[in-house]
Tab-separated table of C-alpha atoms in Angstrom:
chain	number	residue	atom	x	y	z
A	1	MET	CA	161.601	-41.003	62.449
A	2	ILE	CA	162.339	-37.726	60.473
A	3	VAL	CA	160.985	-37.387	56.798
A	4	LEU	CA	162.636	-34.897	54.628
A	5	VAL	CA	160.518	-32.144	53.349
A	6	VAL	CA	161.148	-31.721	49.540
A	7	ASP	CA	158.619	-29.386	48.195
A	8	GLN	CA	158.183	-25.671	48.537
A	9	PRO	CA	159.662	-23.557	49.789
A	10	TYR	CA	162.860	-24.897	47.624
A	11	ASP	CA	165.464	-23.310	50.083
A	12	PHE	CA	164.100	-25.321	53.050
A	13	LYS	CA	166.533	-28.116	54.452
A	14	GLY	CA	164.927	-30.111	57.198
A	15	GLY	CA	161.947	-32.305	57.898
A	16	VAL	CA	158.939	-32.759	60.377
A	17	GLU	CA	159.325	-35.022	63.567
A	18	PHE	CA	156.368	-37.034	63.763
A	19	GLY	CA	156.871	-38.682	67.278
A	20	LEU	CA	157.855	-37.238	70.534
A	21	LEU	CA	161.356	-35.580	70.318
A	22	SER	CA	163.551	-36.568	73.233
A	23	THR	CA	166.553	-34.241	73.564
A	24	THR	CA	168.926	-33.163	76.270
A	25	THR	CA	171.564	-30.714	77.195
A	26	ASP	CA	174.180	-32.779	78.147
A	27	ILE	CA	176.161	-33.447	75.041
A	28	LYS	CA	178.000	-36.495	76.670
A	29	SER	CA	174.934	-38.159	77.458
A	30	ALA	CA	173.785	-37.354	73.675
A	31	ILE	CA	177.132	-39.118	72.569
A	32	VAL	CA	176.565	-42.088	74.909
A	33	SER	CA	172.885	-42.944	73.585
A	34	GLY	CA	173.669	-42.270	70.329
A	35	ALA	CA	177.171	-42.998	69.616
A	36	ARG	CA	176.841	-46.416	67.717
A	37	GLU	CA	179.588	-46.059	65.298
A	38	GLU	CA	183.078	-44.168	64.656
A	39	ARG	CA	181.376	-41.194	63.495
A	40	SER	CA	177.966	-40.301	65.016
A	41	THR	CA	175.765	-37.076	64.084
A	42	ILE	CA	174.177	-35.442	66.615
A	43	PHE	CA	171.489	-32.163	66.304
A	44	GLU	CA	172.480	-29.471	68.096
A	45	ILE	CA	169.099	-27.793	68.480
A	46	GLN	CA	168.301	-24.300	68.997
A	47	ALA	CA	164.895	-23.609	70.527
A	48	GLY	CA	163.575	-20.309	71.732
A	49	HIS	CA	161.359	-20.158	74.772
A	50	ILE	CA	158.030	-21.336	73.513
A	51	ASP	CA	159.529	-24.229	71.232
A	52	HIS	CA	162.247	-25.748	73.552
A	53	GLY	CA	159.496	-28.418	74.819
A	54	ALA	CA	158.550	-29.784	78.495
A	55	ASP	CA	161.481	-30.404	80.785
A	56	ILE	CA	160.995	-34.002	81.884
A	57	GLN	CA	163.961	-34.334	84.084
A	58	VAL	CA	161.921	-35.490	86.945
A	59	PHE	CA	160.380	-38.244	85.225
A	60	SER	CA	163.417	-39.245	83.640
A	61	GLN	CA	165.327	-42.674	83.712
A	62	TYR	CA	168.530	-40.505	84.210
A	63	PRO	CA	167.230	-37.593	86.570
A	64	GLU	CA	170.949	-36.162	86.528
A	65	GLU	CA	170.214	-35.400	82.603
A	66	GLU	CA	168.322	-32.244	81.856
A	67	GLU	CA	165.834	-33.527	79.222
A	68	TYR	CA	163.135	-31.872	77.113
A	69	LEU	CA	160.427	-33.555	75.294
A	70	SER	CA	159.172	-31.763	72.194
A	71	GLN	CA	155.648	-32.643	70.777
A	72	PRO	CA	154.937	-34.524	67.670
A	73	LEU	CA	154.965	-32.392	64.334
A	74	SER	CA	157.946	-30.210	65.102
A	75	CYS	CA	159.628	-28.839	62.478
A	76	LEU	CA	163.677	-29.203	62.368
A	77	GLU	CA	165.339	-26.821	60.057
A	78	VAL	CA	169.127	-26.815	59.502
A	79	ALA	CA	170.305	-23.648	60.792
A	80	GLY	CA	174.154	-23.950	59.449
A	81	ASP	CA	176.760	-25.849	58.104
A	82	PRO	CA	177.712	-29.294	59.900
A	83	ARG	CA	181.086	-29.404	61.788
A	84	VAL	CA	182.723	-32.231	63.138
A	85	GLU	CA	184.171	-32.455	66.740
A	86	SER	CA	186.641	-34.585	68.476
A	87	ILE	CA	185.000	-35.415	71.836
A	88	LYS	CA	186.583	-37.500	74.730
A	89	VAL	CA	184.250	-40.362	76.349
A	90	GLU	CA	184.709	-42.839	78.872
A	91	ALA	CA	185.040	-46.163	77.407
A	92	ALA	CA	185.139	-49.559	78.835
A	93	GLY	CA	187.747	-49.619	81.666
A	94	ASP	CA	189.970	-46.692	82.700
A	95	LYS	CA	190.728	-45.553	79.364
A	96	ASP	CA	189.143	-42.669	77.465
A	97	THR	CA	188.284	-42.904	73.991
A	98	THR	CA	188.100	-40.183	71.376
A	99	ILE	CA	185.342	-40.188	68.908
A	100	GLN	CA	184.133	-37.849	65.982
A	101	VAL	CA	180.719	-36.247	66.148
A	102	VAL	CA	179.222	-34.668	63.215
A	103	VAL	CA	177.439	-32.054	64.908
A	104	MET	CA	174.482	-30.711	62.604
A	105	PRO	CA	172.801	-27.222	63.811
A	106	MET	CA	168.945	-27.426	63.840
A	107	ARG	CA	166.446	-25.111	64.660
A	108	VAL	CA	162.876	-26.237	65.885
A	109	ASN	CA	159.593	-24.777	65.592
A	110	VAL	CA	156.870	-26.429	67.100
A	111	ASN	CA	153.241	-26.735	65.979
A	112	LEU	CA	151.351	-24.056	68.021
A	113	LYS	CA	148.000	-25.270	66.598
A	114	ALA	CA	148.306	-28.666	67.859
A	115	VAL	CA	145.831	-29.515	70.563
A	116	THR	CA	147.392	-30.090	73.806
A	117	THR	CA	146.644	-32.809	76.297
A	118	ASP	CA	144.526	-30.342	78.732
A	119	ASP	CA	142.127	-29.202	75.624
A	120	LEU	CA	141.650	-33.058	74.540
A	121	LEU	CA	140.690	-33.821	78.345
A	122	GLN	CA	138.338	-30.990	78.477
A	123	ARG	CA	136.817	-31.633	75.068
A	124	ARG	CA	136.427	-35.332	76.453
A	125	LYS	CA	134.941	-34.212	79.579
A	126	GLY	CA	132.358	-32.086	77.967
A	127	LEU	CA	131.575	-34.696	75.641
A	128	HIS	CA	130.735	-37.189	78.576
A	129	LEU	CA	128.745	-34.847	80.266
A	130	ALA	CA	126.538	-33.788	77.315
A	131	MET	CA	126.303	-37.789	76.485
A	132	THR	CA	125.082	-38.313	80.275
A	133	LYS	CA	122.846	-35.587	80.043
A	134	ASN	CA	121.099	-36.691	76.669
A	135	LEU	CA	120.761	-40.434	78.001
A	136	ARG	CA	119.230	-39.401	81.157
A	137	GLU	CA	116.668	-37.105	78.881
A	138	GLU	CA	116.083	-39.874	76.791
A	139	LEU	CA	115.376	-42.641	79.627
A	140	LEU	CA	113.122	-40.145	81.371
A	141	HIS	CA	111.126	-39.441	78.018
A	142	THR	CA	110.876	-43.206	77.006
A	143	THR	CA	109.956	-44.325	80.475
A	144	GLU	CA	107.644	-41.575	81.763
A	145	GLY	CA	104.507	-43.838	80.738
A	146	GLU	CA	106.068	-46.938	82.191
A	147	VAL	CA	106.820	-45.310	85.380
A	148	ASP	CA	103.380	-43.979	85.811
A	149	GLN	CA	101.844	-47.411	85.231
A	150	LEU	CA	104.405	-49.240	87.304
A	151	THR	CA	103.996	-46.869	90.353
A	152	ALA	CA	100.015	-47.457	89.883
A	153	LEU	CA	100.531	-51.252	89.787
A	154	LEU	CA	102.794	-51.237	92.784
A	155	ASN	CA	100.359	-48.965	94.702
A	156	SER	CA	97.428	-51.389	94.053
A	157	ARG	CA	99.504	-54.161	94.649
A	158	ALA	CA	100.554	-52.636	98.016
A	159	ASP	CA	97.095	-51.783	98.828
A	160	GLY	CA	96.130	-55.160	98.338
A	161	GLN	CA	98.697	-56.631	100.653
A	162	LEU	CA	97.608	-54.313	103.315
A	163	GLU	CA	94.158	-55.543	103.046
A	164	LEU	CA	95.242	-59.153	103.071
A	165	LEU	CA	97.330	-58.302	106.226
A	166	SER	CA	94.561	-56.249	108.108
A	167	GLY	CA	91.406	-58.060	106.767
A	168	ASP	CA	89.778	-61.263	107.163
A	169	ALA	CA	91.538	-64.080	104.993
A	170	SER	CA	88.697	-65.804	104.197
A	171	LYS	CA	87.254	-63.017	102.125
A	172	VAL	CA	90.344	-62.368	100.107
A	173	GLU	CA	90.302	-63.892	96.832
A	174	ILE	CA	93.551	-63.521	94.435
A	175	HIS	CA	93.185	-65.269	90.907
A	176	GLY	CA	90.424	-67.321	91.829
A	177	THR	CA	91.976	-68.750	94.913
A	178	ASN	CA	90.275	-68.643	98.431
A	179	PHE	CA	92.377	-68.298	101.254
A	180	SER	CA	89.865	-69.791	104.053
């Protein structure tokens, strides 16, 4: 969905793409996927090396297409006057059809301040490591006294069991019960 920007600057014509912007360098592919009526509109996007987006041809459902994916919040600005082109496309059967396409020259500018996926993953990793460290320190702090008490209790019980196993059972009394 493209939203028209109407406030300043007043000479700006275009909009901001809020989602991912999928593009192709093959005009026939663009026409086939975009032509729904007798006259369709196609954006002819001019992009610099930084703004052209990620090459996703290897991930595409149609790997024969050269497909690029621009990130959300890319600014699309009208770069010239629209023109009408007649293009032959393959129709059902053996007959070619000529359709008219309105070609709108556009320029794309990518939001370079947007956080990349790698940046988000690094930030998330840092948060998880810090959380783990905090939880470990909190656990050690809150259980420090309890660990000492538990260790002493286990040591005393272990000693009593060893005495029971090595001593005379008639002399051992546990909770008022004599084992003779």
